[in-house]
JSON list of C-alpha atoms and ligand atoms in Angstrom, two decimals:
[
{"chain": "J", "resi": 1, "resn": "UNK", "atom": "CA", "xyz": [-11.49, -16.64, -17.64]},
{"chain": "J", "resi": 2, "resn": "UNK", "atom": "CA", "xyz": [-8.64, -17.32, -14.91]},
{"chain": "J", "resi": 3, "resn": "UNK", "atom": "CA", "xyz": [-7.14, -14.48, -14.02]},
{"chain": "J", "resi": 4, "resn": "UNK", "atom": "CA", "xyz": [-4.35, -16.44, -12.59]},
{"chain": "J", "resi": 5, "resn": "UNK", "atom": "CA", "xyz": [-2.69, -17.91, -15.76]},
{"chain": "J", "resi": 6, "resn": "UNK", "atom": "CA", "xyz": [-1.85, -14.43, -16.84]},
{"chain": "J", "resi": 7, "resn": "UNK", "atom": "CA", "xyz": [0.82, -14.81, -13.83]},
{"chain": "J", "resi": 8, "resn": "UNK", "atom": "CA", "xyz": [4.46, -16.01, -14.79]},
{"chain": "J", "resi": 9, "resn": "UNK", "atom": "CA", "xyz": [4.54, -17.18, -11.08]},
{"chain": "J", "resi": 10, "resn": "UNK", "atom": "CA", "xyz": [2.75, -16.65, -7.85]},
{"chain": "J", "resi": 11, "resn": "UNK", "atom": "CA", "xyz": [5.07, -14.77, -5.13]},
{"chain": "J", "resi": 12, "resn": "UNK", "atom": "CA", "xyz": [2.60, -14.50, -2.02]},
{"chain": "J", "resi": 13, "resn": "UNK", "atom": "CA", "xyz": [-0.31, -16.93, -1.91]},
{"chain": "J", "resi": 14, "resn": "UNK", "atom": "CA", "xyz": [-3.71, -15.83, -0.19]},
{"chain": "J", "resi": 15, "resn": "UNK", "atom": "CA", "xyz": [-2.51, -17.30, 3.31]},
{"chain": "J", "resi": 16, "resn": "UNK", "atom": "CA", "xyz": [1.02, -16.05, 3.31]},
{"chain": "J", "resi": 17, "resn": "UNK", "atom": "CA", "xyz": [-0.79, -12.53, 2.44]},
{"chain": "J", "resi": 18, "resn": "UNK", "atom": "CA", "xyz": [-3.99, -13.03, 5.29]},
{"chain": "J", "resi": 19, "resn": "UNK", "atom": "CA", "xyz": [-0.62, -14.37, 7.77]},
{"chain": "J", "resi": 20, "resn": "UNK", "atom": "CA", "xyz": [1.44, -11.25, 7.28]},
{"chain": "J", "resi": 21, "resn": "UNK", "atom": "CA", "xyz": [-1.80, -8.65, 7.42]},
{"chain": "J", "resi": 22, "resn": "UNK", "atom": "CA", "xyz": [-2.52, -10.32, 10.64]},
{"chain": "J", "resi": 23, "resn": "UNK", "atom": "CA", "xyz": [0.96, -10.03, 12.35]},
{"chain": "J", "resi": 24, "resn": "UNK", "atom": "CA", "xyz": [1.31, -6.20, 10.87]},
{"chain": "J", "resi": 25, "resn": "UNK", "atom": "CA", "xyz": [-2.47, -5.50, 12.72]},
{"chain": "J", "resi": 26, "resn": "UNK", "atom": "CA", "xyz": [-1.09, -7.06, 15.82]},
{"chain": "J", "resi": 27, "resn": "UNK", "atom": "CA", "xyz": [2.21, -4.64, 15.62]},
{"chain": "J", "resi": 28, "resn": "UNK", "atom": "CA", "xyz": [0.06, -2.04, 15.38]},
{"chain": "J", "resi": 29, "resn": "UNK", "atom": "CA", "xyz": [-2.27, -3.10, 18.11]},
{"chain": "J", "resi": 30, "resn": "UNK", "atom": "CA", "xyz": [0.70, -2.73, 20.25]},
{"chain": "J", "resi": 31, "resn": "UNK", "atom": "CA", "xyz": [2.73, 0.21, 19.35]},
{"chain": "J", "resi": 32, "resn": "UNK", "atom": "CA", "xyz": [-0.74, 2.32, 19.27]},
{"chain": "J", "resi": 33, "resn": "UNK", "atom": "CA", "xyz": [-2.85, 1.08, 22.71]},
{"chain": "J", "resi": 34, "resn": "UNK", "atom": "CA", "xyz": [-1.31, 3.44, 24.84]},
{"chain": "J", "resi": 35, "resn": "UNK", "atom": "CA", "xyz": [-0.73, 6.58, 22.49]},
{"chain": "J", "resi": 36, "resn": "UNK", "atom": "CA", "xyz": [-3.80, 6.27, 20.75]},
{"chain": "J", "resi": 37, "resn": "UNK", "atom": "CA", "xyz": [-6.24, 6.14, 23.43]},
{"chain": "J", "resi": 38, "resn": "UNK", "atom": "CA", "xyz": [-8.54, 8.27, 21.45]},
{"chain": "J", "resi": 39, "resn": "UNK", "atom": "CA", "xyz": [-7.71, 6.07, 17.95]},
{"chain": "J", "resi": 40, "resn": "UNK", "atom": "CA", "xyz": [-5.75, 6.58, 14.25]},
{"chain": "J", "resi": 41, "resn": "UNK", "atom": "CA", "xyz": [-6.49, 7.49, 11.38]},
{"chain": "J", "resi": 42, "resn": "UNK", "atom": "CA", "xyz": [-5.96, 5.27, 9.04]},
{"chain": "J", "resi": 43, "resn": "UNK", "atom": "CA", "xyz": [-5.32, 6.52, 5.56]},
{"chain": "J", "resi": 44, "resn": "UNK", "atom": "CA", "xyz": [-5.72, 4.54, 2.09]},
{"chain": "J", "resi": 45, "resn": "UNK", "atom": "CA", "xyz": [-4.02, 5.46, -0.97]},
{"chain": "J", "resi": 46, "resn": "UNK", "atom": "CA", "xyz": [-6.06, 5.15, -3.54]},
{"chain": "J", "resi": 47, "resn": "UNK", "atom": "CA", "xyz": [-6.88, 2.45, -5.42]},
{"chain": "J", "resi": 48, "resn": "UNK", "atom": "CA", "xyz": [-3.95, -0.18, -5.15]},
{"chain": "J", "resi": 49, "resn": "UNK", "atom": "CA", "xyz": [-4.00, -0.13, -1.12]},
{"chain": "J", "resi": 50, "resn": "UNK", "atom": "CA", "xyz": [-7.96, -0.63, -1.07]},
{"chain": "J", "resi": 51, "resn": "UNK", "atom": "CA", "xyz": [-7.86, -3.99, -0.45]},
{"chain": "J", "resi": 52, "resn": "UNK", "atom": "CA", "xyz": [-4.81, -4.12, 2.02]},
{"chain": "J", "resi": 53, "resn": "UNK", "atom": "CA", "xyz": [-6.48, -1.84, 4.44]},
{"chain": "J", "resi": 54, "resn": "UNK", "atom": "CA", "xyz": [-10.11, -3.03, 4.08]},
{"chain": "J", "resi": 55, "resn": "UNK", "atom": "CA", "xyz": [-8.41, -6.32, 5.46]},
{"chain": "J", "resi": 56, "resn": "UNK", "atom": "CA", "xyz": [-5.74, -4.42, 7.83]},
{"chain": "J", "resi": 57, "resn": "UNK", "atom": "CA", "xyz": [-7.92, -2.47, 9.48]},
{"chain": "J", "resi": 58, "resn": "UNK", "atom": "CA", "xyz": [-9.80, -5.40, 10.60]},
{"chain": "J", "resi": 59, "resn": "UNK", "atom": "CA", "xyz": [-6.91, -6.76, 12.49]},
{"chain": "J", "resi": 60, "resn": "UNK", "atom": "CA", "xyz": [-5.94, -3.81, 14.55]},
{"chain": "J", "resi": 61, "resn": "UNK", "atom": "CA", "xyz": [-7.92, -3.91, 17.58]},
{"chain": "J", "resi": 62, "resn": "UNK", "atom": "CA", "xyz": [-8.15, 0.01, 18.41]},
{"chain": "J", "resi": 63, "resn": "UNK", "atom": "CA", "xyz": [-11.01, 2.81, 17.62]},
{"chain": "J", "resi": 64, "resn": "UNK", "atom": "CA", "xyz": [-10.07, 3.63, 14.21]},
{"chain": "J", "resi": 65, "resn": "UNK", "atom": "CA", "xyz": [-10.70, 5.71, 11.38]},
{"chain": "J", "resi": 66, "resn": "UNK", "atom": "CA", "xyz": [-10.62, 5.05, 7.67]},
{"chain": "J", "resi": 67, "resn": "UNK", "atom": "CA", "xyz": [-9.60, 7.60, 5.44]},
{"chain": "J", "resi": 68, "resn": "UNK", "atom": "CA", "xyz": [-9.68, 8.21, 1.83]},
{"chain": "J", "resi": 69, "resn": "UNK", "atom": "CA", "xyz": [-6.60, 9.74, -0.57]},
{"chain": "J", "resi": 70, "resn": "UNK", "atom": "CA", "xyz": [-6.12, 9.35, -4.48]},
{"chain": "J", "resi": 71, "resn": "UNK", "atom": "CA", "xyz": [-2.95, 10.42, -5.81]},
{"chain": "J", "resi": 72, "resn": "UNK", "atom": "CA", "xyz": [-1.52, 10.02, -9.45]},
{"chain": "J", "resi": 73, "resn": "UNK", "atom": "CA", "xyz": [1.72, 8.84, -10.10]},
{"chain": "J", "resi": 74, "resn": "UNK", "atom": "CA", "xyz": [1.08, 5.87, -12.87]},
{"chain": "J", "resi": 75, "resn": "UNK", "atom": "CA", "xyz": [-1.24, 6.25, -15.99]},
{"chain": "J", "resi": 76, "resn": "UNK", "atom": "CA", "xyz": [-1.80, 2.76, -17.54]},
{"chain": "J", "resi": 77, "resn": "UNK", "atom": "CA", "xyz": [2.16, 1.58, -17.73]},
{"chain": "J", "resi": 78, "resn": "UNK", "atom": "CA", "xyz": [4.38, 0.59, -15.40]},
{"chain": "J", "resi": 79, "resn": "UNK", "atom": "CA", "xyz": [7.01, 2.93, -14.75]},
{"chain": "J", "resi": 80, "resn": "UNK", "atom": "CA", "xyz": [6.66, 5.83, -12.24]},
{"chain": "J", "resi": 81, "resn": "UNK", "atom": "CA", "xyz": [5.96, 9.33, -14.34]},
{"chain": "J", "resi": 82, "resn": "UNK", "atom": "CA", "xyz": [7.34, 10.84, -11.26]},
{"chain": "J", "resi": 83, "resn": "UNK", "atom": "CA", "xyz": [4.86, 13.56, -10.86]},
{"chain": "J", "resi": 84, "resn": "UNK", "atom": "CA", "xyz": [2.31, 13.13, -7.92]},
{"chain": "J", "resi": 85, "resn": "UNK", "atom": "CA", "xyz": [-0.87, 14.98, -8.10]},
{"chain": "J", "resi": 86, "resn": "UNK", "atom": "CA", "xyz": [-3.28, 14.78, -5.46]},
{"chain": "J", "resi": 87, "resn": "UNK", "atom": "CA", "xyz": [-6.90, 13.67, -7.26]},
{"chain": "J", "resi": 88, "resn": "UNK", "atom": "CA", "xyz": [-8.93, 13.20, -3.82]},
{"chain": "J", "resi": 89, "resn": "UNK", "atom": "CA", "xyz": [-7.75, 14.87, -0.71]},
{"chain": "J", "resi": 90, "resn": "UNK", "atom": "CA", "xyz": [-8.79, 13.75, 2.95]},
{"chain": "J", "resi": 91, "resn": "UNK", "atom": "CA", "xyz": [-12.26, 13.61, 4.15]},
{"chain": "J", "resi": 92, "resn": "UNK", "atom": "CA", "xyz": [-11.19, 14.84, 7.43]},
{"chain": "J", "resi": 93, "resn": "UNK", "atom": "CA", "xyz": [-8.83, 16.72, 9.51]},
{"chain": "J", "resi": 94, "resn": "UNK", "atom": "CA", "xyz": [-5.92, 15.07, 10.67]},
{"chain": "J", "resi": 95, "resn": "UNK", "atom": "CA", "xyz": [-4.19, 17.57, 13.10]},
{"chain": "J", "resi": 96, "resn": "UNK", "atom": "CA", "xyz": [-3.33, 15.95, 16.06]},
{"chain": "J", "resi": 97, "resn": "UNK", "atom": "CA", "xyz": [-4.33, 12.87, 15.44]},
{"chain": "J", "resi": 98, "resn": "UNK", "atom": "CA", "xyz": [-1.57, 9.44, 14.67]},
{"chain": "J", "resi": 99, "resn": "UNK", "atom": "CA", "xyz": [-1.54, 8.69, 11.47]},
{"chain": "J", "resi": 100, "resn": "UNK", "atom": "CA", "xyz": [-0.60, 5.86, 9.92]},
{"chain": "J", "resi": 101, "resn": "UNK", "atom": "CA", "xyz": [-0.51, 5.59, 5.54]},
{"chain": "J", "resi": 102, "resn": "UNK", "atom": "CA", "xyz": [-1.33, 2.13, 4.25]},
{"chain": "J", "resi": 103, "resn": "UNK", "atom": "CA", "xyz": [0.06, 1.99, 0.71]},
{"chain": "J", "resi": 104, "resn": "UNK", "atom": "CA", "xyz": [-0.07, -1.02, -1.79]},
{"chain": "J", "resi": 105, "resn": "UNK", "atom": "CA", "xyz": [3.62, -1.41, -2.35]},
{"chain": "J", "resi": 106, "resn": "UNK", "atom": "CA", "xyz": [7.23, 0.93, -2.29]},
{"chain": "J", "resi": 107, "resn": "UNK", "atom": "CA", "xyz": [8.62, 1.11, -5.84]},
{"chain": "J", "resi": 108, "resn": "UNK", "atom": "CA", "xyz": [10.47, 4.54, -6.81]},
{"chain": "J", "resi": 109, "resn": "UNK", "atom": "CA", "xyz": [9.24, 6.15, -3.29]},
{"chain": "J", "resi": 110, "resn": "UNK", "atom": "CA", "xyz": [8.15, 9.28, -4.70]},
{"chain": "J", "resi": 111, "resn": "UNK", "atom": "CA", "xyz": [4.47, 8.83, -3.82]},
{"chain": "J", "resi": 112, "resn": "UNK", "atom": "CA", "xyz": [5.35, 8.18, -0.28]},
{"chain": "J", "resi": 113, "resn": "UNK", "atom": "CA", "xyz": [7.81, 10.61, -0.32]},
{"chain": "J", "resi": 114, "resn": "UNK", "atom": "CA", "xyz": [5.78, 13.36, -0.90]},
{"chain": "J", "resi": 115, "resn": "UNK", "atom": "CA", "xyz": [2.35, 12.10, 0.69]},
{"chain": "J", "resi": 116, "resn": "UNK", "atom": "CA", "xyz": [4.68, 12.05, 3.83]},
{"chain": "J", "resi": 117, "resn": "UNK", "atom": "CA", "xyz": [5.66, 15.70, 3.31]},
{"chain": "J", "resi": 118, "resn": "UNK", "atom": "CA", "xyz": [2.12, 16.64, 2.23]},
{"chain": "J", "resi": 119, "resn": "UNK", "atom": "CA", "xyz": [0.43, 14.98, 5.31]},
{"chain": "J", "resi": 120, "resn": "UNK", "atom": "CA", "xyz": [3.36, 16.04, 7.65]},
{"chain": "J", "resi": 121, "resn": "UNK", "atom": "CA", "xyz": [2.96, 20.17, 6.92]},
{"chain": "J", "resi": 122, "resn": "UNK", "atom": "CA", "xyz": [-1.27, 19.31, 8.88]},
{"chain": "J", "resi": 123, "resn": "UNK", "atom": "CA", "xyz": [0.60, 18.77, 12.05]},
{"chain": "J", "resi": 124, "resn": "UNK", "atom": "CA", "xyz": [-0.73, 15.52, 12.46]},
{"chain": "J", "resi": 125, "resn": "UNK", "atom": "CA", "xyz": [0.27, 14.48, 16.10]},
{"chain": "J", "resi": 126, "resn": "UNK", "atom": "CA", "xyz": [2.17, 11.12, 14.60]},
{"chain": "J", "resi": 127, "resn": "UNK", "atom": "CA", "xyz": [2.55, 9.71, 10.96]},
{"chain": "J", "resi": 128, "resn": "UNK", "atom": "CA", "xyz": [3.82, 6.32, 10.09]},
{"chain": "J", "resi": 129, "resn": "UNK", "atom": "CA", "xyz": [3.51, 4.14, 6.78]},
{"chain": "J", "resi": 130, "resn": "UNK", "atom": "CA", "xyz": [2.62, 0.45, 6.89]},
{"chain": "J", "resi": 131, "resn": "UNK", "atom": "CA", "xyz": [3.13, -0.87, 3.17]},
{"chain": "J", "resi": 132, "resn": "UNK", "atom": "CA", "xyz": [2.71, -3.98, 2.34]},
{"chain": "J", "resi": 133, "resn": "UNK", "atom": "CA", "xyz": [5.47, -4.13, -0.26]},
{"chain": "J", "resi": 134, "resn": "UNK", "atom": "CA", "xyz": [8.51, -3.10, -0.26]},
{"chain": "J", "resi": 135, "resn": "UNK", "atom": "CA", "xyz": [10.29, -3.91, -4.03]},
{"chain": "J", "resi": 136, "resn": "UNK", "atom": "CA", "xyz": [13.69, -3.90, -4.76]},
{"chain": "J", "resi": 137, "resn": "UNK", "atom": "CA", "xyz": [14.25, -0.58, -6.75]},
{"chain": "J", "resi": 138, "resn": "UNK", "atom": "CA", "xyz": [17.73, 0.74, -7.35]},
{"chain": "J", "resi": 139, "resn": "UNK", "atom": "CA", "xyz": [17.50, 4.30, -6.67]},
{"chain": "J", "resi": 140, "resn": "UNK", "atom": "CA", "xyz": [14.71, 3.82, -4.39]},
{"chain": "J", "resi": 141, "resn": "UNK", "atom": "CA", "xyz": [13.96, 7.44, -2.53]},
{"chain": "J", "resi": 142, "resn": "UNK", "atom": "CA", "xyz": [14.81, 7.01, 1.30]},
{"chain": "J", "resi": 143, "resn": "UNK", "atom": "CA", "xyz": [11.03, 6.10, 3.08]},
{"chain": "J", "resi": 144, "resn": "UNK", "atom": "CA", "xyz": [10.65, 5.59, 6.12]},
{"chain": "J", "resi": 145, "resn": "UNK", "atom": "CA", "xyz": [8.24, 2.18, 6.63]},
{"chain": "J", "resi": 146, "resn": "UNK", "atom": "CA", "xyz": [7.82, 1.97, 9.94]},
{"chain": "J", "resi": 147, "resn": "UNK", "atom": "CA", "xyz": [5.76, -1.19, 9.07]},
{"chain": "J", "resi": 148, "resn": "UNK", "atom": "CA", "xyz": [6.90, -3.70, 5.97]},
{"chain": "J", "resi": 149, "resn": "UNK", "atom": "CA", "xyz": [4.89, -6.68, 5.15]},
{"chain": "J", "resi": 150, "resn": "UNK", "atom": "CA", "xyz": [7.11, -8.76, 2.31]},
{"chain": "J", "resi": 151, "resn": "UNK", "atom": "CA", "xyz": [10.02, -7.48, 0.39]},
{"chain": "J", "resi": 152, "resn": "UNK", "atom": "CA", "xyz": [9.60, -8.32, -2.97]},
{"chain": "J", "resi": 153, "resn": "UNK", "atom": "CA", "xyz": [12.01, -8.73, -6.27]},
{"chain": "J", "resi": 154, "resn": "UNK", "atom": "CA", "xyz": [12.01, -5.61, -8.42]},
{"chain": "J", "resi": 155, "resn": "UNK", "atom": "CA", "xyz": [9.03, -6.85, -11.66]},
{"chain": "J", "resi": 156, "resn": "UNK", "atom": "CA", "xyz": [6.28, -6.11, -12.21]},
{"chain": "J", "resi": 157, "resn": "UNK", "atom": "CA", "xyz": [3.52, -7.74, -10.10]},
{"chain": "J", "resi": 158, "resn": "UNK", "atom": "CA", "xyz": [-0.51, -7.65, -9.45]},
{"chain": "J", "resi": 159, "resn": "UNK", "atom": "CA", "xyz": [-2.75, -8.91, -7.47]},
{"chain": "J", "resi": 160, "resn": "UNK", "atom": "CA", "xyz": [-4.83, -8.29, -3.64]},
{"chain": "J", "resi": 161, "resn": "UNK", "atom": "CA", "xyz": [-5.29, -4.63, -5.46]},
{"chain": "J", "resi": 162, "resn": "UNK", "atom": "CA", "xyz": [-2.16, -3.84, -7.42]},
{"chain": "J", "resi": 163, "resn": "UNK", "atom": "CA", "xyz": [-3.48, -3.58, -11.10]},
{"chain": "J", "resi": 164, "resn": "UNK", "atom": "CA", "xyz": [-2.04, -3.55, -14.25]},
{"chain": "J", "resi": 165, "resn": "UNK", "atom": "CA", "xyz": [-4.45, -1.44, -16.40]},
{"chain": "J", "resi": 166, "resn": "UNK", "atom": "CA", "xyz": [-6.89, -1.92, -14.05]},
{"chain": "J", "resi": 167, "resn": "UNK", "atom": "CA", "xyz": [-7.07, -5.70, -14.03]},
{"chain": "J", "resi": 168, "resn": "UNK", "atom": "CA", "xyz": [-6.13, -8.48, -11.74]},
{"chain": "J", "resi": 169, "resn": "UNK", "atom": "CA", "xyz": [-7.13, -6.42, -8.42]},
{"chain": "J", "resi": 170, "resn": "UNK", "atom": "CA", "xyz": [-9.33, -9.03, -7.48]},
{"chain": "J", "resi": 171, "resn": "UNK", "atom": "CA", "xyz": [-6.43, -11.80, -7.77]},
{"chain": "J", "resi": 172, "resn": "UNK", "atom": "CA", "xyz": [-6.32, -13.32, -3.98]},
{"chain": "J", "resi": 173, "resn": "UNK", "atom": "CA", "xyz": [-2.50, -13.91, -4.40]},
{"chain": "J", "resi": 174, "resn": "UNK", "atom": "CA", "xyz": [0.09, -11.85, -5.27]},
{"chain": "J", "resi": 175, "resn": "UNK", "atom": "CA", "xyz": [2.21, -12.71, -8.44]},
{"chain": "J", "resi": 176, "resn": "UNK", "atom": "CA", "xyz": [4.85, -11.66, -11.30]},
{"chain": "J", "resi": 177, "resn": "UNK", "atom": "CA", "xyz": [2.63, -10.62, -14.62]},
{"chain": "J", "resi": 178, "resn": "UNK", "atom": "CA", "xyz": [4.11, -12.87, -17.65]},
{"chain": "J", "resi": 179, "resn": "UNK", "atom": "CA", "xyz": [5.93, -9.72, -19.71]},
{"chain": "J", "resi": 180, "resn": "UNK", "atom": "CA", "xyz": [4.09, -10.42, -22.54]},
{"chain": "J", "resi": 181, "resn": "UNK", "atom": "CA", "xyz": [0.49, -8.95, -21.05]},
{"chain": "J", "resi": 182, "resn": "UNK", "atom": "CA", "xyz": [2.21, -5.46, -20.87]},
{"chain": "J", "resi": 183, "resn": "UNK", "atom": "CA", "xyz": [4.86, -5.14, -23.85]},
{"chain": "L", "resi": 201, "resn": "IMP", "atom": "P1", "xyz": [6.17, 4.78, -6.39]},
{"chain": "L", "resi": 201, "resn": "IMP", "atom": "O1", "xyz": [5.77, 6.19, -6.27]},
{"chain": "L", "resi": 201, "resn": "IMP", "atom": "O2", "xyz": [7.07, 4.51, -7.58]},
{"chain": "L", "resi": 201, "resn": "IMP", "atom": "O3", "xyz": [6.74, 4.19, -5.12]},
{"chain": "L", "resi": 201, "resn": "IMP", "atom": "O4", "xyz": [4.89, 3.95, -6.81]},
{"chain": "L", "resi": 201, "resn": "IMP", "atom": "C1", "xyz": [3.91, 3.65, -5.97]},
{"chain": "L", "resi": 201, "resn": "IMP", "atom": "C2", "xyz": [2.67, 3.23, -6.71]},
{"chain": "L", "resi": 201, "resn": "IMP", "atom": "O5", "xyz": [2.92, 2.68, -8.00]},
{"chain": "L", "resi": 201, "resn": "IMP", "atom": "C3", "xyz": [2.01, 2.12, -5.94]},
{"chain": "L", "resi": 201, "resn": "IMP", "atom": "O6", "xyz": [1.12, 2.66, -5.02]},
{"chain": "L", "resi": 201, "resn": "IMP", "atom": "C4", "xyz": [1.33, 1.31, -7.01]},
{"chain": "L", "resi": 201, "resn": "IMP", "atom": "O7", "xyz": [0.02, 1.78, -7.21]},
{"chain": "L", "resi": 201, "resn": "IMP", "atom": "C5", "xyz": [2.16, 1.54, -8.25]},
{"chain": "L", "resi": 201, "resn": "IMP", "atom": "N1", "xyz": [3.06, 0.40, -8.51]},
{"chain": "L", "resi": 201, "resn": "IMP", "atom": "C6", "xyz": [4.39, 0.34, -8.31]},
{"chain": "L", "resi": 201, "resn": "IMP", "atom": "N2", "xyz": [4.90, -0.85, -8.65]},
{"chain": "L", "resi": 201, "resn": "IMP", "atom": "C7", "xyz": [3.84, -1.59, -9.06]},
{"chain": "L", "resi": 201, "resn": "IMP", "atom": "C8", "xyz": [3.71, -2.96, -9.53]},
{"chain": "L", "resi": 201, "resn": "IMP", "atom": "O8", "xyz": [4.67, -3.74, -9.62]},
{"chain": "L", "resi": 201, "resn": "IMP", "atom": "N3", "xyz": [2.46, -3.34, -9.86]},
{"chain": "L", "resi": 201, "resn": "IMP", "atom": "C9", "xyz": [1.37, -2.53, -9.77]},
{"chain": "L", "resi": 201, "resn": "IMP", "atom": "N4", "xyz": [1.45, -1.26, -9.32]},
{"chain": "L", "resi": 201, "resn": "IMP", "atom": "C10", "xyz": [2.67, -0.80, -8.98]},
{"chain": "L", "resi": 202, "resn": "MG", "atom": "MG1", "xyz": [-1.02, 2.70, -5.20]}
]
């Protein structure tokens, strides 16, 4: 079964992805040697970004640590329910440490939004977010990104660890689902 022909097109192709993840470690690299003597944290959310940071973290050249968070904010559709629930906190203490969120994609915002505020409140001694998608949602809730990989048209898309229902994670591309999987 080819997971790919479930895709009305392709959007970002395995290289274009590895290309960008490298350039957004790099950034990082930068911005963080001289702050972050002592490393980040790097924090995952849960389970879309899995993939982006196992590959991420591999391209920023600092100490680092990997971090853990599962919040709730989509049951099996694909419209934000707008509540965010935190399922799995932290693993560790982030006080005083730089902080940067790696999420899957920005659609509505709100998960950011309040991960942001809900990080922010352990007086971390930095927090930025590094997502690697930004889409193009009216009404989108005003996040700060400090890092953006691709901006991205406002469907509904899978792939490198965005799901729909739990499938097409493991797609090595990114791509629009054909409407007809979900409706
Ligand atoms: P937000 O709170 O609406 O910004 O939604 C963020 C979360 O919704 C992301 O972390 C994804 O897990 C999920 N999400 C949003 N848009 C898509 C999509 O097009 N495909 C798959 N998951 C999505
Ligand atoms: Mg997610």
């Amino acid at each position: 079964m080819n997971l790919e022909e479930d895709l009305a097109y392709e959007l970002f192709s395995q290289q274009e992805i590895a290309d960008r993840v490298a350039a957004m470690g790099e950034a990082i690299t930068q911005d963080y040697a001289e702050k972050a003597a002592d490393g980040i944290v790097l924090i995952c959310v849960l389970r879309g970004a899995a993939i982006f940071m196992g590959d991420l973290a591999r391209q920023i050249k600092l100490p680092l640590e990997m971090d853990y968070m599962a919040v709730s904010s989509y049951g099996n559709g694909t419209k934000s329910s707008g509540v965010v629930r935190i399922l799995k906190d932290l693993s560790s203490s982030i006080e005083g440490r730089h902080v940067i969120i790696a999420e899957d994609i920005l659609d509505s915002g709100l998960t950011l939004k309040f991960l942001i505020k809900s990080l922010s409140a352990r007086k971390p001694a930095s927090i930025e977010v590094c997502t690697l998608l930004r889409k193009d949602t009216p009404n989108q809730a005003d996040v700060n990104c400090r890092y953006i990989g691709f901006e991205c048209p406002n469907e509904f898309i899978v792939g490198y660890g965005l799901d729909y229902a739990e499938r097409y994670r493991n797609l090595s591309c990114i791509g629009v689902l054909k409407p007809e999987i979900y409706s």
